[in-house]
PDB file of N, CA, C and O in Angstrom:
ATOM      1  N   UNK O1344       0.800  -4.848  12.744  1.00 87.00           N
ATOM      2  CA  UNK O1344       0.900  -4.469  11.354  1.00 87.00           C
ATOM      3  C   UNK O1344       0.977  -2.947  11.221  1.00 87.00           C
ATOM      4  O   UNK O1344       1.624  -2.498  10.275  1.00 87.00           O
ATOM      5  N   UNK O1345       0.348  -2.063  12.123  1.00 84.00           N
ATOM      6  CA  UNK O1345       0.333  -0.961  12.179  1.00 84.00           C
ATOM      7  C   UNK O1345       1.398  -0.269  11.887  1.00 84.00           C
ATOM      8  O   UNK O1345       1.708   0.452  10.938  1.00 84.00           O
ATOM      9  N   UNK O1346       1.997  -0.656  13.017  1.00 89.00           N
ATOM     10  CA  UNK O1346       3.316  -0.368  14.098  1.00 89.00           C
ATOM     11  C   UNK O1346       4.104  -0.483  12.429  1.00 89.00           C
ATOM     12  O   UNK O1346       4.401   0.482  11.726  1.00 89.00           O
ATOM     13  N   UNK O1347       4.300  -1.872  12.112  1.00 89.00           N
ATOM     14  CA  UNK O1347       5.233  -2.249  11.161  1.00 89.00           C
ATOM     15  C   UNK O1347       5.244  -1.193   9.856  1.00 89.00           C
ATOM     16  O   UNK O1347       6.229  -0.869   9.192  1.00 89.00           O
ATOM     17  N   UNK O1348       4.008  -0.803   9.705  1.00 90.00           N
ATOM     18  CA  UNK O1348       3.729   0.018   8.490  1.00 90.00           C
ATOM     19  C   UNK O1348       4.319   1.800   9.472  1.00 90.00           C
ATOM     20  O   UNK O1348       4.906   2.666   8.824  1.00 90.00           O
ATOM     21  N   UNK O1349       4.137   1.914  10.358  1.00 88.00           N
ATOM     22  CA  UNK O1349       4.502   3.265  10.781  1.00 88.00           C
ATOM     23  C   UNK O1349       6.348   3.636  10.927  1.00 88.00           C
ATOM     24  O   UNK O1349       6.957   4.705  10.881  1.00 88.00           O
ATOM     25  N   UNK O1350       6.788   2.278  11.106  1.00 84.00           N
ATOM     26  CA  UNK O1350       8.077   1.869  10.903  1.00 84.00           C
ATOM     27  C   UNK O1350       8.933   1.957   9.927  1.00 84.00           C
ATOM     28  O   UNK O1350      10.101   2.344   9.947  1.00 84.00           O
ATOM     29  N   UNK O1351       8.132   1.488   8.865  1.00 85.00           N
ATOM     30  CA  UNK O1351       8.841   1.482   7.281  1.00 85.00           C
ATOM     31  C   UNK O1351       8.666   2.632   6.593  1.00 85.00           C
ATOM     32  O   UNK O1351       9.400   3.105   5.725  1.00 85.00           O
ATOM     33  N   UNK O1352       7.304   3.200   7.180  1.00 86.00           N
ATOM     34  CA  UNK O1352       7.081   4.608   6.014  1.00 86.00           C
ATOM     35  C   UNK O1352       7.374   6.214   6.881  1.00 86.00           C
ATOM     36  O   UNK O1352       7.981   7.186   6.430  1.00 86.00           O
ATOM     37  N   UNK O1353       6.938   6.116   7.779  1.00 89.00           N
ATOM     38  CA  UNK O1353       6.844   7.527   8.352  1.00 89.00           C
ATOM     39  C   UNK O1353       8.084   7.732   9.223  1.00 89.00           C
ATOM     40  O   UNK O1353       8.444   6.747   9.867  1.00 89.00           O
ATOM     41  N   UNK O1354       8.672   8.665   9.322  1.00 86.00           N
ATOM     42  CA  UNK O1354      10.068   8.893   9.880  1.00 86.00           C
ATOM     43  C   UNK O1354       9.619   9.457  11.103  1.00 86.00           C
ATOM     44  O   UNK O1354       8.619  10.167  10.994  1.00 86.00           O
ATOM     45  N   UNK O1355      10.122   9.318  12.298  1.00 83.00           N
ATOM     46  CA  UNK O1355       9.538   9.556  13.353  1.00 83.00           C
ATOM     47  C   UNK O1355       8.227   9.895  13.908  1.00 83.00           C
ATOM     48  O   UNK O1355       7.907  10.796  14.683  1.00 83.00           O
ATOM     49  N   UNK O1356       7.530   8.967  13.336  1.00 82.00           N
ATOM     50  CA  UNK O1356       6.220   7.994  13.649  1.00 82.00           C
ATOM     51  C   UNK O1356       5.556   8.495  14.982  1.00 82.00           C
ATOM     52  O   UNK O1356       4.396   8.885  14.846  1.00 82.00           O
ATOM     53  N   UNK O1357       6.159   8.560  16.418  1.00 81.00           N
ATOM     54  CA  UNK O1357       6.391   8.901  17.438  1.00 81.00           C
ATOM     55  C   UNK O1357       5.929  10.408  17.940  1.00 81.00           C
ATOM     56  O   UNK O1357       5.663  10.886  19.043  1.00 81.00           O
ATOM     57  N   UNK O1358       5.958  10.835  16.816  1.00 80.00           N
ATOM     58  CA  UNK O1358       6.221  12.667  17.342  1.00 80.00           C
ATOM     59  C   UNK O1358       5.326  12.995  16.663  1.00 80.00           C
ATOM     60  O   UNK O1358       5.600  13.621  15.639  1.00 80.00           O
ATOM     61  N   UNK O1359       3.803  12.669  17.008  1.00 79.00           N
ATOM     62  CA  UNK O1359       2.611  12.855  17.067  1.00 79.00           C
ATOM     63  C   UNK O1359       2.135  14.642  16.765  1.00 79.00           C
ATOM     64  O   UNK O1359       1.574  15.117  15.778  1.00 79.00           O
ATOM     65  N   UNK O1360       2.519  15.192  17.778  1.00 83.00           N
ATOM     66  CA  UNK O1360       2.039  16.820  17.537  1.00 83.00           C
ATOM     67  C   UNK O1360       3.001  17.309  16.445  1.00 83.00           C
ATOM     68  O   UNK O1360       2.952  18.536  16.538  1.00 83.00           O
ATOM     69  N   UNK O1361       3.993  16.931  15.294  1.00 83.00           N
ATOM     70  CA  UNK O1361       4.254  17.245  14.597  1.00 83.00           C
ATOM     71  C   UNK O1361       3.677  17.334  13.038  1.00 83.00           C
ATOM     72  O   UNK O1361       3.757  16.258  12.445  1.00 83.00           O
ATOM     73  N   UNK O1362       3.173  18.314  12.359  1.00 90.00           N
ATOM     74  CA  UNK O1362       2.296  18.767  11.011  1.00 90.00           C
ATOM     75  C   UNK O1362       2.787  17.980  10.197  1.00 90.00           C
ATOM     76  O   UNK O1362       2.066  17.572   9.287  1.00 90.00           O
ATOM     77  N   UNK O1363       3.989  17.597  10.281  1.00 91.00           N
ATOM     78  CA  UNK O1363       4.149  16.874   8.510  1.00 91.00           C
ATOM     79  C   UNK O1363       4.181  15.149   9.296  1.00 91.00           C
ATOM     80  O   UNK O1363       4.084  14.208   8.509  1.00 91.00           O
ATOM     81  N   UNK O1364       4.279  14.915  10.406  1.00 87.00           N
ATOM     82  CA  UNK O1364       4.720  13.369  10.778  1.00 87.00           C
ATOM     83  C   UNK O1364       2.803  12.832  10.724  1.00 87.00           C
ATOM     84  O   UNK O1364       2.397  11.696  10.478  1.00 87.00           O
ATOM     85  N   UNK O1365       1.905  14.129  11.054  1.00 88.00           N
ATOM     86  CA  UNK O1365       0.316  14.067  11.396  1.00 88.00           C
ATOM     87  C   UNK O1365       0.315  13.718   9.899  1.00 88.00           C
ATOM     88  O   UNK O1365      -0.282  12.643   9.953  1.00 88.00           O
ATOM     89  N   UNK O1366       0.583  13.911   8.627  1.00 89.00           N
ATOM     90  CA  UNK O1366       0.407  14.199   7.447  1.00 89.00           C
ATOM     91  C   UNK O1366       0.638  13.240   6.643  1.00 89.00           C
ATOM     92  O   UNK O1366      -0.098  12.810   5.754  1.00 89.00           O
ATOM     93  N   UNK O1367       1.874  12.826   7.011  1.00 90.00           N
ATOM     94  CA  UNK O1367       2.658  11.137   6.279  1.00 90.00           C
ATOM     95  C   UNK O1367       1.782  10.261   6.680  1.00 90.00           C
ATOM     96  O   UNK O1367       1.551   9.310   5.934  1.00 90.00           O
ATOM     97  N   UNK O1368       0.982  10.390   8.144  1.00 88.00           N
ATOM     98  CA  UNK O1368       0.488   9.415   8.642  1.00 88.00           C
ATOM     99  C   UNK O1368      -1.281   8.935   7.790  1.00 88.00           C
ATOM    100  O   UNK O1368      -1.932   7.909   7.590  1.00 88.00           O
ATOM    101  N   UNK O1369      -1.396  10.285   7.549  1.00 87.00           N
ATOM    102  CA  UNK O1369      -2.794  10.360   6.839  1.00 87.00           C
ATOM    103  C   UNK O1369      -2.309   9.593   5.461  1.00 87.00           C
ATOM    104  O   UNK O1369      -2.737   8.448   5.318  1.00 87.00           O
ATOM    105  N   UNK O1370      -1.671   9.995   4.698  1.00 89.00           N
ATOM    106  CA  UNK O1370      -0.792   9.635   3.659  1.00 89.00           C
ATOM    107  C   UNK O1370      -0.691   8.013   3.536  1.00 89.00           C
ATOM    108  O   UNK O1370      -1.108   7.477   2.509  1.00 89.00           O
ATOM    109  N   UNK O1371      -0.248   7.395   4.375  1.00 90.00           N
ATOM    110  CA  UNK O1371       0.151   6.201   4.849  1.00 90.00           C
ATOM    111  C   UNK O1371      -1.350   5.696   4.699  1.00 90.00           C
ATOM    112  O   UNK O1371      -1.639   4.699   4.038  1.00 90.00           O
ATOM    113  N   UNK O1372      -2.055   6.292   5.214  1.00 88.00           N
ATOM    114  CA  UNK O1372      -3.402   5.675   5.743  1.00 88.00           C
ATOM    115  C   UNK O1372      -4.279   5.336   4.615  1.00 88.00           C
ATOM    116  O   UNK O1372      -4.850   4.272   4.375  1.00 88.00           O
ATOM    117  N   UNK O1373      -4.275   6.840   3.738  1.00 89.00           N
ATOM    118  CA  UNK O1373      -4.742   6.758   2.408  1.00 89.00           C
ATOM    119  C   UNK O1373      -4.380   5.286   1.134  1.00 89.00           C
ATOM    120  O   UNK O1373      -4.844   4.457   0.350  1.00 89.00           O
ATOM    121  N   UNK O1374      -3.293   5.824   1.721  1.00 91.00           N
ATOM    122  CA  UNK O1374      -2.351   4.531   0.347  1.00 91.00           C
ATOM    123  C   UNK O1374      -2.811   3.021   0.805  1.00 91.00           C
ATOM    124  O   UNK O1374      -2.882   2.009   0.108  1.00 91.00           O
ATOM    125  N   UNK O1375      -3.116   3.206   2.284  1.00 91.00           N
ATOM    126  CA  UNK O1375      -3.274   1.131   2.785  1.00 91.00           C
ATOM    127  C   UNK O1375      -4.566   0.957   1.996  1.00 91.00           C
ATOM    128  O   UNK O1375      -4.809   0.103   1.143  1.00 91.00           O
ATOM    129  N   UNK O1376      -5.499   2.126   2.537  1.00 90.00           N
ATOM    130  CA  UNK O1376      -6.903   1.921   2.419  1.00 90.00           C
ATOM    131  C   UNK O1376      -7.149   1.502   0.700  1.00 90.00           C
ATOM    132  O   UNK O1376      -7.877   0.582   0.327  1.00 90.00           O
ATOM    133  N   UNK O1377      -6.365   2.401  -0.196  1.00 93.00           N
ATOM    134  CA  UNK O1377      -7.269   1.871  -1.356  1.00 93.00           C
ATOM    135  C   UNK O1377      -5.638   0.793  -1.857  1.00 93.00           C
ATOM    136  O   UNK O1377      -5.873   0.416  -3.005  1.00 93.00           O
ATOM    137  N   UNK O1378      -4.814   0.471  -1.600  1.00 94.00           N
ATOM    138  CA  UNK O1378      -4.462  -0.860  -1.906  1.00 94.00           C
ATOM    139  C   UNK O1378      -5.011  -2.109  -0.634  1.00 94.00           C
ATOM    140  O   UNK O1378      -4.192  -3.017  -0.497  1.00 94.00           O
ATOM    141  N   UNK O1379      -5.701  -2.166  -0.146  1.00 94.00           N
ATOM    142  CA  UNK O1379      -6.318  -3.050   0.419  1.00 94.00           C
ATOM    143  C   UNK O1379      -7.727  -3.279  -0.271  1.00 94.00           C
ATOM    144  O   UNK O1379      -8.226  -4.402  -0.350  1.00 94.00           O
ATOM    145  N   UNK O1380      -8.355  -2.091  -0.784  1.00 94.00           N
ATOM    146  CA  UNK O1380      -9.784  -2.462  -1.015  1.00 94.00           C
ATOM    147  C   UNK O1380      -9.600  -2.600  -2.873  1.00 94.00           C
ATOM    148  O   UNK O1380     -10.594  -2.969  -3.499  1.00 94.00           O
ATOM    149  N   UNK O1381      -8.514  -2.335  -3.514  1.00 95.00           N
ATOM    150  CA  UNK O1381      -8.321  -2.820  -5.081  1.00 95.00           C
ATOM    151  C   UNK O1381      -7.821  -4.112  -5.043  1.00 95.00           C
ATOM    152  O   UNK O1381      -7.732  -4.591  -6.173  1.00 95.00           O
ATOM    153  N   UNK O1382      -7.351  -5.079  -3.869  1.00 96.00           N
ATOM    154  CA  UNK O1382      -6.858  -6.276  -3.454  1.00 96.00           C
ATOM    155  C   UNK O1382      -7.605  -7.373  -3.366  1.00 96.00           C
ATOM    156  O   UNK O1382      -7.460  -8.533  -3.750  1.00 96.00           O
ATOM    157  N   UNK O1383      -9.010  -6.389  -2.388  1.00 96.00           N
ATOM    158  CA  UNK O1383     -10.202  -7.142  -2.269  1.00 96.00           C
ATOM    159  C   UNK O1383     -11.261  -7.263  -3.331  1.00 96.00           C
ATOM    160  O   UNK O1383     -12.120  -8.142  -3.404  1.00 96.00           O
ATOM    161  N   UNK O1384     -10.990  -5.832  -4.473  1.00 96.00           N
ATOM    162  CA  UNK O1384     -12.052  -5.689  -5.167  1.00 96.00           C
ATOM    163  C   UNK O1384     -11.644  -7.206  -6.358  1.00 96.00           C
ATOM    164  O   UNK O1384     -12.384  -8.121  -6.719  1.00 96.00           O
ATOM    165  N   UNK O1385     -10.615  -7.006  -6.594  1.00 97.00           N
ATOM    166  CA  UNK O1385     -10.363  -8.123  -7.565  1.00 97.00           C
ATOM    167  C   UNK O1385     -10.448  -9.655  -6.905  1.00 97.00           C
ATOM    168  O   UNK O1385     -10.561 -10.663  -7.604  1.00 97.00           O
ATOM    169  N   UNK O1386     -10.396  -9.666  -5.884  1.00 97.00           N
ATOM    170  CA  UNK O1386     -10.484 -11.009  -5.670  1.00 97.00           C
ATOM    171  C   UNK O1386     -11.979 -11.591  -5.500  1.00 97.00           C
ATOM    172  O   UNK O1386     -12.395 -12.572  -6.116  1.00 97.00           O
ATOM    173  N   UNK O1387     -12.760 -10.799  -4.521  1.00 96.00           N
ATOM    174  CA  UNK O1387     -14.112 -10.651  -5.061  1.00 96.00           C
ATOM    175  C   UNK O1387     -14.466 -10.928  -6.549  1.00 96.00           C
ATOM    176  O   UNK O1387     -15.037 -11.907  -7.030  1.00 96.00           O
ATOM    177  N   UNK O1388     -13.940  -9.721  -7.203  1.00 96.00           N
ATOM    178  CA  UNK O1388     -15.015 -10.116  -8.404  1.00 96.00           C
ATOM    179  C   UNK O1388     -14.652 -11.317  -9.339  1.00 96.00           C
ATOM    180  O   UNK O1388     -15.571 -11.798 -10.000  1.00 96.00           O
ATOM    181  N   UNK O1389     -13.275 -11.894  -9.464  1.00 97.00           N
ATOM    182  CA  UNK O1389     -12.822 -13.177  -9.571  1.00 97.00           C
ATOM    183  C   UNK O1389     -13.789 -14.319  -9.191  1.00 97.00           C
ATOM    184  O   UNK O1389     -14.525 -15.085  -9.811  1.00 97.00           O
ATOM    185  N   UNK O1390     -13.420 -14.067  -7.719  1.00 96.00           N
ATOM    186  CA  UNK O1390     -14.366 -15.305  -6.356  1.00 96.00           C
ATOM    187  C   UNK O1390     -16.052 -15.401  -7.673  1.00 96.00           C
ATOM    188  O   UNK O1390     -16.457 -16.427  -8.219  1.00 96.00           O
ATOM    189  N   UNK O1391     -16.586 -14.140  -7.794  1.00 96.00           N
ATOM    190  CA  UNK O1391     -17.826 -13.775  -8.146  1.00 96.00           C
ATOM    191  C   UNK O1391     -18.257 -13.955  -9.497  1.00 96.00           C
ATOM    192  O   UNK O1391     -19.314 -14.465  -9.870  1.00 96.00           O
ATOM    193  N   UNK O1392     -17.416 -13.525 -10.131  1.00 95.00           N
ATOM    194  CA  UNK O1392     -17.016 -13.950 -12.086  1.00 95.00           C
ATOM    195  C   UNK O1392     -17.574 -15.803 -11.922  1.00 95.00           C
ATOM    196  O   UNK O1392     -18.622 -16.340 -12.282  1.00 95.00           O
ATOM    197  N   UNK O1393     -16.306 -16.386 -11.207  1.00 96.00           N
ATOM    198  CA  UNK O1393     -16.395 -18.129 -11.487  1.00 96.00           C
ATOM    199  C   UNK O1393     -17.443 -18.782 -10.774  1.00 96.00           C
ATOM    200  O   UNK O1393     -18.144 -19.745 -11.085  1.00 96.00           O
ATOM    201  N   UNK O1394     -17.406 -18.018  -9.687  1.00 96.00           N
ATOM    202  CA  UNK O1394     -19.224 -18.683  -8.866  1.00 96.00           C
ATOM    203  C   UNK O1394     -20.221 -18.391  -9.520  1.00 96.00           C
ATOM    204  O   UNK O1394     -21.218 -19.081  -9.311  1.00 96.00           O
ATOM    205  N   UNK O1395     -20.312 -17.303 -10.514  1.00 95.00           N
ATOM    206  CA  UNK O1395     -21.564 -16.923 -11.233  1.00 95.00           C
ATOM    207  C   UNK O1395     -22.482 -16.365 -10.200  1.00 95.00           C
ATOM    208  O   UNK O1395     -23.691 -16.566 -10.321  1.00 95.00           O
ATOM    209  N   UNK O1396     -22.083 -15.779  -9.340  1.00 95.00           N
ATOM    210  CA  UNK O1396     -22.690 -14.791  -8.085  1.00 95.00           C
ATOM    211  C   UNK O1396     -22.599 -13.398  -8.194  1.00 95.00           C
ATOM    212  O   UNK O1396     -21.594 -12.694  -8.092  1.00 95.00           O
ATOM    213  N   UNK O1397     -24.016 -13.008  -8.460  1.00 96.00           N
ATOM    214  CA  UNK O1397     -24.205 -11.675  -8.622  1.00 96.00           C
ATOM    215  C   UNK O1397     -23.802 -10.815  -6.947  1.00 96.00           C
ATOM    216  O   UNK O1397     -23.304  -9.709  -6.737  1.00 96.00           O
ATOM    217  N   UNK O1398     -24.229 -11.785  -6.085  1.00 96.00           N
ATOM    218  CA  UNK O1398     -23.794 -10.835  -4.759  1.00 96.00           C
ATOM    219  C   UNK O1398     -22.656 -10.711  -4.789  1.00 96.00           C
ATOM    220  O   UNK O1398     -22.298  -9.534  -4.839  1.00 96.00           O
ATOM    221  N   UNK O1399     -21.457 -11.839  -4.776  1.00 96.00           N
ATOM    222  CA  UNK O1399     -20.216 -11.750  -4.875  1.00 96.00           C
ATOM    223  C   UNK O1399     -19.584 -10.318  -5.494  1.00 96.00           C
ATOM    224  O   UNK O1399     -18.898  -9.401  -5.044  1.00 96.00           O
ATOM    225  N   UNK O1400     -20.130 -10.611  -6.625  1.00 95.00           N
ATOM    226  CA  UNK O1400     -19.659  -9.629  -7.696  1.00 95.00           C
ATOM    227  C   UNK O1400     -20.013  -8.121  -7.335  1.00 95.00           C
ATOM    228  O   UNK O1400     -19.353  -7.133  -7.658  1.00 95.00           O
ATOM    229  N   UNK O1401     -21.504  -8.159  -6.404  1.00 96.00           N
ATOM    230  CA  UNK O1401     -21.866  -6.655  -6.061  1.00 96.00           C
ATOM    231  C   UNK O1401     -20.526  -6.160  -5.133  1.00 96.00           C
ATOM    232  O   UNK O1401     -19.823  -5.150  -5.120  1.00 96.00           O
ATOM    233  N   UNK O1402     -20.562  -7.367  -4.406  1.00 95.00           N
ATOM    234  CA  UNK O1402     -20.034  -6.535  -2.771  1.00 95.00           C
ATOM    235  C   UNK O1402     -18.589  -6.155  -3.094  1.00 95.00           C
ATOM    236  O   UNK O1402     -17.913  -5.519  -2.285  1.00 95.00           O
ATOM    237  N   UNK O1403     -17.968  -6.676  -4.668  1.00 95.00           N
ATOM    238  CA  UNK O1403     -16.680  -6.325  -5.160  1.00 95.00           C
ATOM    239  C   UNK O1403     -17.025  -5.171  -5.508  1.00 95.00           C
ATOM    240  O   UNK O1403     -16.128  -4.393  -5.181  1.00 95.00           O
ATOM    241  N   UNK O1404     -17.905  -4.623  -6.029  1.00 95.00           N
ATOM    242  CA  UNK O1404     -18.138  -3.438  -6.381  1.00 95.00           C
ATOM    243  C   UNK O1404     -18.437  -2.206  -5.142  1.00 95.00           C
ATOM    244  O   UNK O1404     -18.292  -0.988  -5.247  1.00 95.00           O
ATOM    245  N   UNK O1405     -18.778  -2.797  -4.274  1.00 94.00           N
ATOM    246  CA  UNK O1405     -18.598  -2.063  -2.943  1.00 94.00           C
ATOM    247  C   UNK O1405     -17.038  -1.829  -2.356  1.00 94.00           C
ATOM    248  O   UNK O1405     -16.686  -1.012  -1.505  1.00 94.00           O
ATOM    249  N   UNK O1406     -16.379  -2.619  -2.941  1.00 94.00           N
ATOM    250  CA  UNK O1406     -15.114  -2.123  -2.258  1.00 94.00           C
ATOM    251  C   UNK O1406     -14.102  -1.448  -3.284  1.00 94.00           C
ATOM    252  O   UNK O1406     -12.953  -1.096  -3.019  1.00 94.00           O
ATOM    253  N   UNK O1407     -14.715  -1.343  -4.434  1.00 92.00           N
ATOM    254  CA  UNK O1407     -13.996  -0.710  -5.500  1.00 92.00           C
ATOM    255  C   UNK O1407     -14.739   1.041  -4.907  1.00 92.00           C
ATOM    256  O   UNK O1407     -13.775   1.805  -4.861  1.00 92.00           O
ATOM    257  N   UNK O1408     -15.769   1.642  -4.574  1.00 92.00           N
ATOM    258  CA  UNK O1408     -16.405   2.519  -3.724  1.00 92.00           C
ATOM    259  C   UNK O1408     -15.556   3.050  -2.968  1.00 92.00           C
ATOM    260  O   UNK O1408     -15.039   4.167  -2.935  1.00 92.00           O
ATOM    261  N   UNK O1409     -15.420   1.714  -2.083  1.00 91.00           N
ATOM    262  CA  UNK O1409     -14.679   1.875  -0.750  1.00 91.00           C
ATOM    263  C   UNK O1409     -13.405   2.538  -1.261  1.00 91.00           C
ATOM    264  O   UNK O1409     -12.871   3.455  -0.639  1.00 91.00           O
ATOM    265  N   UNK O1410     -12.973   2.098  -2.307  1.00 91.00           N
ATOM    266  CA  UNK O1410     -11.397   2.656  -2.039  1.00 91.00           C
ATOM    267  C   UNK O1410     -11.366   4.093  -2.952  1.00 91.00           C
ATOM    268  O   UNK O1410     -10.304   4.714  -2.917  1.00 91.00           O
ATOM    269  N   UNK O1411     -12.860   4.842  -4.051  1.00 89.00           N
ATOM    270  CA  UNK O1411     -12.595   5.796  -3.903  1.00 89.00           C
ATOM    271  C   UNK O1411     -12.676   6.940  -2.738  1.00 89.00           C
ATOM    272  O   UNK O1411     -12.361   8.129  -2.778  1.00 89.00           O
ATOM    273  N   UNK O1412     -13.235   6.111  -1.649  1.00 85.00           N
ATOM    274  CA  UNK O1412     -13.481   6.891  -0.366  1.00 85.00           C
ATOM    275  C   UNK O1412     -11.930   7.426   0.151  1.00 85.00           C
ATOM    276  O   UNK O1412     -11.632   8.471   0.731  1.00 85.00           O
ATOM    277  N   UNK O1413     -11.124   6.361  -0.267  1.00 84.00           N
ATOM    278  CA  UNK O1413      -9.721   6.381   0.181  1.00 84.00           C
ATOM    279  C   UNK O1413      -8.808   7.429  -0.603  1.00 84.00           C
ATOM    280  O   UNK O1413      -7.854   8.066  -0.156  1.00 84.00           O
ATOM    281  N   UNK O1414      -9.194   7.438  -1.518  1.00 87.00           N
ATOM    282  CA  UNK O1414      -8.863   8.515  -2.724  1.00 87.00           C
ATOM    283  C   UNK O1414      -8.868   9.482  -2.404  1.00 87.00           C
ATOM    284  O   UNK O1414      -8.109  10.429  -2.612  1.00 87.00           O
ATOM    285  N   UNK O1415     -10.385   9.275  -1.434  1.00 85.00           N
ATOM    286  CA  UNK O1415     -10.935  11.085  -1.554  1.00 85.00           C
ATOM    287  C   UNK O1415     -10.191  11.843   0.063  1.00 85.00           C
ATOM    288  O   UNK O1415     -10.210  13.042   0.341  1.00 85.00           O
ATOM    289  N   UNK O1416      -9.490  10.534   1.058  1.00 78.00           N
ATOM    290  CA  UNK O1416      -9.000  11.226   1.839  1.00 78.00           C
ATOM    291  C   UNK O1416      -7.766  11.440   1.570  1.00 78.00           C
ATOM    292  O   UNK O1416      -7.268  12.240   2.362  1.00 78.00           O
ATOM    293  N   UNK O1417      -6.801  10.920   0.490  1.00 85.00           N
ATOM    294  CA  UNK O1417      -5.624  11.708   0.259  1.00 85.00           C
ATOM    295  C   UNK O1417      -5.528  12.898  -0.375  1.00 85.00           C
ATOM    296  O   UNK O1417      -4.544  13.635  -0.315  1.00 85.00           O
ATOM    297  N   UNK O1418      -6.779  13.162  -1.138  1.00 84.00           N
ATOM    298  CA  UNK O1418      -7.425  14.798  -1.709  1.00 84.00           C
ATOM    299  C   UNK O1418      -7.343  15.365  -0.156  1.00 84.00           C
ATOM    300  O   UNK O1418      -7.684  16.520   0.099  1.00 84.00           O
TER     301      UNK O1418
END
């Protein structure tokens, strides 16, 4: 999946000691991280809403966190 994502977004992916290819890659990294954890946060708190589960619902709120962490590495 990596690979596939380094494929589609970053243009010579490969050429590692280069400043802007090091940069896209962070970039790339940023963007998975908080569309993966706004993916999870909603499905969680869904899952958590209809179970009537307060843990459910917390640990959605942990990954809504999580993905300003992700935020804060594309700052």
């Amino acid at each position: 999946m990596t690979q596939l994502l380094l494929n589609l977004f970053v243009k010579n992916h490969d050429q590692s000691d280069d400043v802007h290819v090091r940069s896209a890659i962070g970039t790339l990294s940023g963007i998975v991280g908080i569309v993966c954890n706004l993916v999870l946060f909603a499905v969680k708190l869904l899952a958590g809403t209809l179970a009537g589960s307060v843990s459910i619902t917390a640990d959605a709120l942990n990954n809504l966190s999580d993905a300003s962490g992700s935020i804060v590495t594309l700052v």
